[in-house]
mmCIF file of C-alpha atoms in Angstrom:
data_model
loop_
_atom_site.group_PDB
_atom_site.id
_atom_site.type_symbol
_atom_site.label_atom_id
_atom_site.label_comp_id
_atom_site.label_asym_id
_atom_site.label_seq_id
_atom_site.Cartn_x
_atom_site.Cartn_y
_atom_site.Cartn_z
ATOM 1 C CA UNK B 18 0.000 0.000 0.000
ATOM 2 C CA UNK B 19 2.751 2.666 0.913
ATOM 3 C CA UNK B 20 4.817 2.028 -2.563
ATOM 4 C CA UNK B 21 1.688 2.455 -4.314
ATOM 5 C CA UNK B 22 1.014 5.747 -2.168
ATOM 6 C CA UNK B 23 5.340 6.586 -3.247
ATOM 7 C CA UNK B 24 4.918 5.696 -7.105
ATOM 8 C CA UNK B 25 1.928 8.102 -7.442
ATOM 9 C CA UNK B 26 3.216 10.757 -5.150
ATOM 10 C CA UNK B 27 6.444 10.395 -7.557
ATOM 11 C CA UNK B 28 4.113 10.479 -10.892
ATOM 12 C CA UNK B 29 2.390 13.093 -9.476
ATOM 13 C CA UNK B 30 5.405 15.718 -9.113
ATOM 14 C CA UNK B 31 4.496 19.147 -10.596
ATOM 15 C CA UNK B 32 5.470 19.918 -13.637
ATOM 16 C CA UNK B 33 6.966 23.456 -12.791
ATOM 17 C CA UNK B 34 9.485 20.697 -10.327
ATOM 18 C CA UNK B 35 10.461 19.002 -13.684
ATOM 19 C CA UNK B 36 11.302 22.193 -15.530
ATOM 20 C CA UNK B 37 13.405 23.536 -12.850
ATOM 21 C CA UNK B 38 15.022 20.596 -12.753
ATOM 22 C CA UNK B 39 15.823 19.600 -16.860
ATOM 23 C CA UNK B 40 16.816 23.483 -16.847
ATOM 24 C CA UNK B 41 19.346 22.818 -13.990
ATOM 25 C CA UNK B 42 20.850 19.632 -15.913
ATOM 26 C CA UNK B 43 20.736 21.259 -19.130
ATOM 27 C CA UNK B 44 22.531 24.721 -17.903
ATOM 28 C CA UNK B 45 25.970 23.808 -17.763
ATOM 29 C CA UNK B 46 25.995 22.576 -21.285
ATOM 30 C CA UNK B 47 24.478 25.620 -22.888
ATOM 31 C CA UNK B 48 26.054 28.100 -20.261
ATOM 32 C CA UNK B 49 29.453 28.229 -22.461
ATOM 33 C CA UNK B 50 27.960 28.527 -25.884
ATOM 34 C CA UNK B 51 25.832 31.351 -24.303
ATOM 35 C CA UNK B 52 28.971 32.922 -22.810
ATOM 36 C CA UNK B 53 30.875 33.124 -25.759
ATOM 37 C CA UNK B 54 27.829 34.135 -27.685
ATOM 38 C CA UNK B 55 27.565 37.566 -25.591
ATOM 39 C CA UNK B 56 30.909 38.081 -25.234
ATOM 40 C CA UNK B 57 31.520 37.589 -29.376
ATOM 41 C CA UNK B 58 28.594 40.501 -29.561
ATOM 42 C CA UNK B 59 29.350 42.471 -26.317
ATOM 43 C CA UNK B 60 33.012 43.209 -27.089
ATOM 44 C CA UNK B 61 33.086 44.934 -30.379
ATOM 45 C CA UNK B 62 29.814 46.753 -29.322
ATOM 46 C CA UNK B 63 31.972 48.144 -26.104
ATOM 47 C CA UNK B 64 34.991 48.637 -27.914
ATOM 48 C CA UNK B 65 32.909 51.104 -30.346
ATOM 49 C CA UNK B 66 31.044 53.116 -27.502
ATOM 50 C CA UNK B 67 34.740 53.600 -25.874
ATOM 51 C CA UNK B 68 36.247 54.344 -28.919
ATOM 52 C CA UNK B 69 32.809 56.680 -29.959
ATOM 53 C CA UNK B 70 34.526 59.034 -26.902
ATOM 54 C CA UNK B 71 37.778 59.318 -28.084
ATOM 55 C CA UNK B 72 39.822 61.613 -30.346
ATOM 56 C CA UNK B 73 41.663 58.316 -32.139
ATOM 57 C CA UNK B 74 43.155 58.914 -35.570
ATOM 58 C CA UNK B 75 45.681 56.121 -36.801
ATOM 59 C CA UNK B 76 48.068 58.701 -38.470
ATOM 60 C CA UNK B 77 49.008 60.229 -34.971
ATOM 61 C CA UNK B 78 47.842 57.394 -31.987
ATOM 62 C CA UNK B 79 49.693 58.905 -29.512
ATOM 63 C CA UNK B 80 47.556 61.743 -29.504
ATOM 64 C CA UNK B 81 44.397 59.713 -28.228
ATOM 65 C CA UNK B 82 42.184 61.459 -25.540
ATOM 66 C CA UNK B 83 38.534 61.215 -24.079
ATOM 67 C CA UNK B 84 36.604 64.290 -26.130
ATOM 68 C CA UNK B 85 33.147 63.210 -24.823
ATOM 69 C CA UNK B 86 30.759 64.160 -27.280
ATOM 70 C CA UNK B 87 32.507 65.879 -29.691
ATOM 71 C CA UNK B 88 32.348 63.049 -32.797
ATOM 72 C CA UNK B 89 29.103 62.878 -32.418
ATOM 73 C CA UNK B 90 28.448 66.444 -32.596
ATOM 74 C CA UNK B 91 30.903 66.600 -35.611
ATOM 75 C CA UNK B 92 29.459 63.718 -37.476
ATOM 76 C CA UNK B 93 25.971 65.078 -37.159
ATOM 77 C CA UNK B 94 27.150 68.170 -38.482
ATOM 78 C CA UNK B 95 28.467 66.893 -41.381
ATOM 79 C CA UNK B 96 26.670 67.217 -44.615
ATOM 80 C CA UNK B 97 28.076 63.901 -46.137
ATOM 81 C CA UNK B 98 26.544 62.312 -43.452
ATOM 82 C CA UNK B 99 23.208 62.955 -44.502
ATOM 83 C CA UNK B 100 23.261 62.549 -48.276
ATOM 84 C CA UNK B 101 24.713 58.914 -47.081
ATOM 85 C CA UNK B 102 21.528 58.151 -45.045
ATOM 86 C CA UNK B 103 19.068 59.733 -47.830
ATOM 87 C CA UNK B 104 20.775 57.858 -50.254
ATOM 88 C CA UNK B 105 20.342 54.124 -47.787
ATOM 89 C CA UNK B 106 17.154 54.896 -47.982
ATOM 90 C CA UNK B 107 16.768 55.454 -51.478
ATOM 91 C CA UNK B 108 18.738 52.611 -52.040
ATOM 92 C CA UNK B 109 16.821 49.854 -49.356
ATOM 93 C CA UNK B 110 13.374 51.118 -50.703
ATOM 94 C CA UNK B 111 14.024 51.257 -54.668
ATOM 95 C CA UNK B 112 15.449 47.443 -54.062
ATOM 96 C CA UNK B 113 12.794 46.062 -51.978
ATOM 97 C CA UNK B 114 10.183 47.913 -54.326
ATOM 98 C CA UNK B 115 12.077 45.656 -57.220
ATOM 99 C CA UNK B 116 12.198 42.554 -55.371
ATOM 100 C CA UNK B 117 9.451 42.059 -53.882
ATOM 101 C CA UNK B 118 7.113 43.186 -57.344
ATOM 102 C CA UNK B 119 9.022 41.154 -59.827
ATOM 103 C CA UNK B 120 9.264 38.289 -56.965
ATOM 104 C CA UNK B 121 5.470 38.340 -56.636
ATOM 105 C CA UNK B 122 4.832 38.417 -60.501
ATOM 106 C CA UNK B 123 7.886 35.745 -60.895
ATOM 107 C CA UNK B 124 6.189 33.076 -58.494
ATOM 108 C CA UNK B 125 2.982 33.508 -60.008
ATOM 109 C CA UNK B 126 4.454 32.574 -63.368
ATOM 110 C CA UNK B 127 6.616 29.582 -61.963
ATOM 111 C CA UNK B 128 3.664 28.458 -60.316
ATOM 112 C CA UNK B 129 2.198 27.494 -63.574
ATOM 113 C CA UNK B 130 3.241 24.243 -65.197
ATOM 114 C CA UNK B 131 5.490 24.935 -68.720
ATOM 115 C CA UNK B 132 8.000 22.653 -70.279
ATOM 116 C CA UNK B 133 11.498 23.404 -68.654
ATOM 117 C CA UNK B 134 9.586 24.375 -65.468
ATOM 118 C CA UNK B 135 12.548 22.972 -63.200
ATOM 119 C CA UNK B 136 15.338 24.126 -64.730
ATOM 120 C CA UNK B 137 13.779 28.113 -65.279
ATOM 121 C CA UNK B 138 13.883 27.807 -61.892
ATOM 122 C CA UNK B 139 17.404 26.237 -61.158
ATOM 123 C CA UNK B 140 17.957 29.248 -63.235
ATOM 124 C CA UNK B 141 16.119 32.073 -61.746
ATOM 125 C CA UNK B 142 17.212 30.891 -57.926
ATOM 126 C CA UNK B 143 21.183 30.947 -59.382
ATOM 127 C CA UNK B 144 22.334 34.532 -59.067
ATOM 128 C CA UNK B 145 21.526 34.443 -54.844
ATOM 129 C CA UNK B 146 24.123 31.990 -54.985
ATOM 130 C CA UNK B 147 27.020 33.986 -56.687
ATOM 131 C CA UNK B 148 28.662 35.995 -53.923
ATOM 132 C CA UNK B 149 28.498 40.238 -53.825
ATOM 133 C CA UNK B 150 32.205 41.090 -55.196
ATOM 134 C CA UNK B 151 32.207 38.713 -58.490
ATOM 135 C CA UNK B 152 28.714 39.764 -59.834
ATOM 136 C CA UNK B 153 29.365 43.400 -58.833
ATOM 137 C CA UNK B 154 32.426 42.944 -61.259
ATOM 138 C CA UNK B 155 30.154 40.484 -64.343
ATOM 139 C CA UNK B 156 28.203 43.499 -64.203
ATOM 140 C CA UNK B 157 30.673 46.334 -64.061
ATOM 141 C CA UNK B 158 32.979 44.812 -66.811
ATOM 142 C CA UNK B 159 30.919 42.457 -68.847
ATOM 143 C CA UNK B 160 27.160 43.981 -69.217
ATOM 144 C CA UNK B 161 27.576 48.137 -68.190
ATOM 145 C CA UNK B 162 31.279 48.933 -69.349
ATOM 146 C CA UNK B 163 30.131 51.721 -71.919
ATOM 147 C CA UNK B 164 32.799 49.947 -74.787
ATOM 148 C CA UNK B 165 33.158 46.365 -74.579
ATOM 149 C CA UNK B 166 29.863 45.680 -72.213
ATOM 150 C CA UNK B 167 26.484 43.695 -73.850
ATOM 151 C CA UNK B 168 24.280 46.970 -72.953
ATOM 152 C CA UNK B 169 26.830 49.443 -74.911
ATOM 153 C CA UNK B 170 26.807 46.895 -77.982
ATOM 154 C CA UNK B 171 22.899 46.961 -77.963
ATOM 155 C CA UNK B 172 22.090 50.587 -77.857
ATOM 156 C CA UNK B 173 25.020 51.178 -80.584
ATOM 157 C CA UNK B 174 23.193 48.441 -82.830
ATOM 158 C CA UNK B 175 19.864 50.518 -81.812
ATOM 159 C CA UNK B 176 21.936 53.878 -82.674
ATOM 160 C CA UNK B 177 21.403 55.421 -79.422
ATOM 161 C CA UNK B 178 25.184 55.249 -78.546
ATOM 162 C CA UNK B 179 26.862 53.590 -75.448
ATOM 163 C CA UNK B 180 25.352 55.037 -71.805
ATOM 164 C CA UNK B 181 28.357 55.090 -68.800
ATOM 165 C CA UNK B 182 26.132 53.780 -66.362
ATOM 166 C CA UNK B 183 28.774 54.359 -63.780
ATOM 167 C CA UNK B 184 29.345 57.798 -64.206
ATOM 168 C CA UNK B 185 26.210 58.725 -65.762
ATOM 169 C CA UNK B 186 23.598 56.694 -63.781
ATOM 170 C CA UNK B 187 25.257 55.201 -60.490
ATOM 171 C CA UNK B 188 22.752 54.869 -58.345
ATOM 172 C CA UNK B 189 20.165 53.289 -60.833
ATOM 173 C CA UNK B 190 23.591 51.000 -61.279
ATOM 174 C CA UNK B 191 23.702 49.793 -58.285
ATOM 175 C CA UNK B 192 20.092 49.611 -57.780
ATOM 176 C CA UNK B 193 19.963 47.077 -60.668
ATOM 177 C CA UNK B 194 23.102 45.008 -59.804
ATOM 178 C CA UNK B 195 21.342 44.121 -55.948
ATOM 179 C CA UNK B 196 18.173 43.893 -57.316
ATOM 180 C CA UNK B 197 19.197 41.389 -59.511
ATOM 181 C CA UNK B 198 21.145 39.438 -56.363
ATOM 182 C CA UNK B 199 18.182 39.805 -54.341
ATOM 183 C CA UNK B 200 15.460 38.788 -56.653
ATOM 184 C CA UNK B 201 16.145 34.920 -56.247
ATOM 185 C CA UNK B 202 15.340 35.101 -52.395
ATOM 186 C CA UNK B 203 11.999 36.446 -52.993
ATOM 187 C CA UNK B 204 11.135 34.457 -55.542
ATOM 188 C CA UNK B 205 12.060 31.019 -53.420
ATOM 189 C CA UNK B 206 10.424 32.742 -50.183
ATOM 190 C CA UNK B 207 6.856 33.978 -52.047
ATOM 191 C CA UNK B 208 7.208 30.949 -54.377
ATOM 192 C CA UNK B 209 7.381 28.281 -51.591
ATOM 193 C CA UNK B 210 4.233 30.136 -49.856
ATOM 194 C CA UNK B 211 2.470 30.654 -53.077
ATOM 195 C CA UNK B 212 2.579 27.002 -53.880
ATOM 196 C CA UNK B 213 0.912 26.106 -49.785
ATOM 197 C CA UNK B 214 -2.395 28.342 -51.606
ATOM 198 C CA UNK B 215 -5.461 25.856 -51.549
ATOM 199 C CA UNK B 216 -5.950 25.568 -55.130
ATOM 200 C CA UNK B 217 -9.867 24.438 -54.084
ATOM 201 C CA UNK B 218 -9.524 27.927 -53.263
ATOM 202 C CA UNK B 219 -8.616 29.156 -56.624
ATOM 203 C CA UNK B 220 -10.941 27.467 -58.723
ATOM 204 C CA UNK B 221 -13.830 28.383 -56.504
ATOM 205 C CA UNK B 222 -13.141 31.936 -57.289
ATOM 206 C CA UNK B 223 -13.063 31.121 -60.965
ATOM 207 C CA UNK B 224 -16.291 29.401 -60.694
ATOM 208 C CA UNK B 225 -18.008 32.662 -59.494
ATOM 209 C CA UNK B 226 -16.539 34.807 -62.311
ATOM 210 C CA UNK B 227 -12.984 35.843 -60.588
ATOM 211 C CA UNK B 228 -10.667 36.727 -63.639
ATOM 212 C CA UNK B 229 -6.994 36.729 -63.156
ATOM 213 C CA UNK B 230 -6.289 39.745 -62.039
ATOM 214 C CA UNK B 231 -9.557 39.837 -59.308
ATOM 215 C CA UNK B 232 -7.411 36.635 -58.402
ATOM 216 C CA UNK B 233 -4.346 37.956 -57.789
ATOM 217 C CA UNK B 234 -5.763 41.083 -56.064
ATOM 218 C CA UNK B 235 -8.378 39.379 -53.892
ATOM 219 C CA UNK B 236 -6.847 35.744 -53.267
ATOM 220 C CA UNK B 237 -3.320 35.482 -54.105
ATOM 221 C CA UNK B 238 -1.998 39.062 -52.760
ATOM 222 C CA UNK B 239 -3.794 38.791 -49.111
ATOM 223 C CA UNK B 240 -2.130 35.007 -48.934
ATOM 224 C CA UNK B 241 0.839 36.626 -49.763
ATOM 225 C CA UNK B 242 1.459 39.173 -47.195
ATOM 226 C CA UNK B 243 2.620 37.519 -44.624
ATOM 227 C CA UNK B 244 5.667 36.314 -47.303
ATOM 228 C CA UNK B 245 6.131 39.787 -48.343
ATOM 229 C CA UNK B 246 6.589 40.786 -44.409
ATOM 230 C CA UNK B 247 9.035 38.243 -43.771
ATOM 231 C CA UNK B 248 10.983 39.088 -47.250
ATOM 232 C CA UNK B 249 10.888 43.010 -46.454
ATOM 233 C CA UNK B 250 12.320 42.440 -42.933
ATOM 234 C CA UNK B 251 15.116 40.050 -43.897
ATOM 235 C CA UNK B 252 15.703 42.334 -47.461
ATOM 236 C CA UNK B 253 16.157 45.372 -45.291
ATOM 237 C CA UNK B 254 18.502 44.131 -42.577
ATOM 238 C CA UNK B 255 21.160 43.235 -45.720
ATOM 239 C CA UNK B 256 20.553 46.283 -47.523
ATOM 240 C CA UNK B 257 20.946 48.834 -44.682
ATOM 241 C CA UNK B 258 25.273 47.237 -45.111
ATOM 242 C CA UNK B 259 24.959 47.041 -48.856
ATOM 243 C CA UNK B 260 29.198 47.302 -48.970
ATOM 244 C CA UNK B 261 30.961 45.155 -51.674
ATOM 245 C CA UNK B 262 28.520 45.885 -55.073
ATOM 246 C CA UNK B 263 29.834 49.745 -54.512
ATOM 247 C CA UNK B 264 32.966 49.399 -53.690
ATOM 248 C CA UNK B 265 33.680 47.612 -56.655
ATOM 249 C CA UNK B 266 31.998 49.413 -58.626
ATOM 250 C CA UNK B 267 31.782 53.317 -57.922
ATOM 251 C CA UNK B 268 33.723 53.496 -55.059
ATOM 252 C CA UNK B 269 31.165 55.615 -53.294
ATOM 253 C CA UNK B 270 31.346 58.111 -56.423
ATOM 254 C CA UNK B 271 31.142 60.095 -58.487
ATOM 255 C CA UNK B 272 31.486 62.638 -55.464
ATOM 256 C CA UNK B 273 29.011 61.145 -52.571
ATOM 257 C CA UNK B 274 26.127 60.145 -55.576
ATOM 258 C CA UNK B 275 26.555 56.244 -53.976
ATOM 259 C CA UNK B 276 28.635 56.838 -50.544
ATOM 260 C CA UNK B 277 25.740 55.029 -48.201
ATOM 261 C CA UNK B 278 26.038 54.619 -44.524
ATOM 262 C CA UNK B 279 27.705 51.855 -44.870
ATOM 263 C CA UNK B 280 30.728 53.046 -47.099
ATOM 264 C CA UNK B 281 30.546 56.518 -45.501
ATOM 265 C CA UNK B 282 31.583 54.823 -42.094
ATOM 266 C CA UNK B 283 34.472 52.595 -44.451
ATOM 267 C CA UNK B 284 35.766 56.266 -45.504
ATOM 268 C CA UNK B 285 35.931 57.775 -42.461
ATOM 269 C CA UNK B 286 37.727 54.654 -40.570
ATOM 270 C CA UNK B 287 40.060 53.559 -43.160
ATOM 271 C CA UNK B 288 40.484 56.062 -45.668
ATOM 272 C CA UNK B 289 40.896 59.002 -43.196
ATOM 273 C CA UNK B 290 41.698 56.507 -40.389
ATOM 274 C CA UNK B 291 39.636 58.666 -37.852
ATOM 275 C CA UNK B 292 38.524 55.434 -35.875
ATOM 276 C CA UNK B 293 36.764 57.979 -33.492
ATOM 277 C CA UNK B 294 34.527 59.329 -36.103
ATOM 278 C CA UNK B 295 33.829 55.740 -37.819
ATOM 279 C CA UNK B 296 32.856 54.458 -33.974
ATOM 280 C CA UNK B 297 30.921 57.103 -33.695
ATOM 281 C CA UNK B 298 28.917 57.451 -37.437
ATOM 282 C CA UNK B 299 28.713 53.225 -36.279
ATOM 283 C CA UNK B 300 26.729 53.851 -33.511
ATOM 284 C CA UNK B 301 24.415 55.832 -35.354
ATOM 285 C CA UNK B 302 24.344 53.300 -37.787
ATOM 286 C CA UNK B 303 23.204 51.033 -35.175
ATOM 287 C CA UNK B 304 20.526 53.293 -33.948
ATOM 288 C CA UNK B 305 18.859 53.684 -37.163
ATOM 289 C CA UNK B 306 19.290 49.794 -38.382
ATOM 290 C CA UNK B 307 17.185 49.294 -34.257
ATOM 291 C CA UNK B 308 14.522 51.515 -35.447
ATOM 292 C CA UNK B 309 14.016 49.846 -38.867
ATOM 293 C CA UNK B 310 13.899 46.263 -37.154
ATOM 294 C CA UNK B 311 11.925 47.008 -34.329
ATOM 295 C CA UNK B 312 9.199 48.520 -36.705
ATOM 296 C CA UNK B 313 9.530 45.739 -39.443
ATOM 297 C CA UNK B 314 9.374 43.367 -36.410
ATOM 298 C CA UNK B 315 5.966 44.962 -35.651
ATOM 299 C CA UNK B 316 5.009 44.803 -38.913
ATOM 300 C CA UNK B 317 5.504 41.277 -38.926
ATOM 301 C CA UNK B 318 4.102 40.588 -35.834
ATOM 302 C CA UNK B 319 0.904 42.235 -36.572
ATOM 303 C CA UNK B 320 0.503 39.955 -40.273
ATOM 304 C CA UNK B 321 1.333 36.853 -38.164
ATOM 305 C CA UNK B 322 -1.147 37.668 -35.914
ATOM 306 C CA UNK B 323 -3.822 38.435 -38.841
#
């Protein structure tokens, strides 16, 4: 009678008793990973904020000293500054505008059944694949170089002469080349939620006199959203540090016309090697990239929760 009483006192423990238990045992194998987690993101976040106070330049380190404020003040001031953050967001929001559209219209169309269906797709997903520096140069040197490039020989076939894209259009240059890398995410990402669509769905809205585009507007677009969310948020956290596609490209020119955050902070810290300044314009950098996620987190959030 008593070890029946024991056993079902001992089946009966709470469950709270069990979690704070399995949490014990488990602690002291995560504990390190954890550790070295915080202290891999910790570090370099301190070491910025210190050197965000300090008057550091590399061409004279022995004149270091504790200014306070004073980069802050100085990068604030500073016109360049600015144009850099106007041009981000011109930059993130031309992109995502690109991406996410032809994405959309993209996954409808491989959605459809065609001959070759699997390998215009092997195709269309290839380019995420091909890392920032080398297409940055296939595009610079093989499709925009205004004498030898496959865009200069088409417009002088068309007689409307060779276009510098570089020099003339930079922006809309880079603009093309990341849209281009991008593109392949959003088609996998709205592709792979397009195809979970009940297609009982579909043809029920056919049957009551739906044509395609009442389709796309009423059924497809509001299944959709939650894709696009997901898309925009990742999208944006990559193209706030867009780095490599202008560097070898434009090299932030001509002037400032593609200098964003990113490669305004690259200037100041190895160019003028004013590490104060960079730590300083990378804390701000910071700032705005927490505003951005915390609102596209919301924005998330809030279609999840639709």
């Amino acid at each position: 009678m008593s070890s029946s009483v024991a056993v079902k006192h001992h089946r009966e423990t709470p469950p709270a008793q069990q979690r704070s238990k399995r949490q014990a045992s488990t602690l002291p194998l995560v504990a390190p990973s954890v550790i070295a987690l915080l202290l891999w993101m910790i570090v370099p976040l301190v070491m910025t904020v210190w050197f965000s106070f300090q008057r550091y330049n590399l061409l004279n380190p022995d004149a270091r000293k504790f200014i306070g404020i004073e980069n802050f003040t100085f990068i604030l001031s500073d016109p360049a500054l600015w144009t850099s953050i106007g041009i981000t967001i011109i930059l993130v929001v031309s992109v995502l505008a690109i991406t996410i559209g032809l994405g959309t219209l993209l996954a409808i169309l491989f959605d459809q059944d065609f001959y070759g269906q699997g390998i215009a797709r092997v195709l269309a997903i290839s380019p995420f694949f091909v890392m920032p520096t080398v297409s940055a140069l296939v595009w610079k040197n093989m499709l925009m170089h205004p004498v030898n490039g496959l865009f200069a020989q088409f417009t002088r076939g068309l007689g409307l002469g060779a276009i510098d894209w570089f020099a003339d259009f930079p922006l809309l240059a880079i603009i093309i080349i990341v849209s281009w890398e991008w593109l392949p995410f959003a088609l996998l990402i709205l592709l792979t939620a397009i195809q979970s669509l009940d297609h009982d769905q579909l043809e029920a809205a056919r049957m009551d006199g739906a044509n395609a585009l009442a389709l796309f507007r009423f059924v497809m677009l509001p299944h959709l959203s939650r894709a696009i969310a997901v898309v925009a948020m990742i999208e944006t956290i990559f193209f706030l540090t867009i780095f490599a596609e202008i560097f070898v490209t434009t090299g932030g020119g001509p002037g400032v016309a593609t200098t964003n955050l990113a490669y305004y902070i690259f200037l100041r810290a190895l160019l003028e090697f004013d590490v104060g300044g960079a730590s300083a314009g990378g804390l701000i950098a910071v700032i705005l990239a927490n505003i951005a996620a915390i609102f596209l987190m919301r924005s998330v959030a809030r279609n999840l929760d639709t």
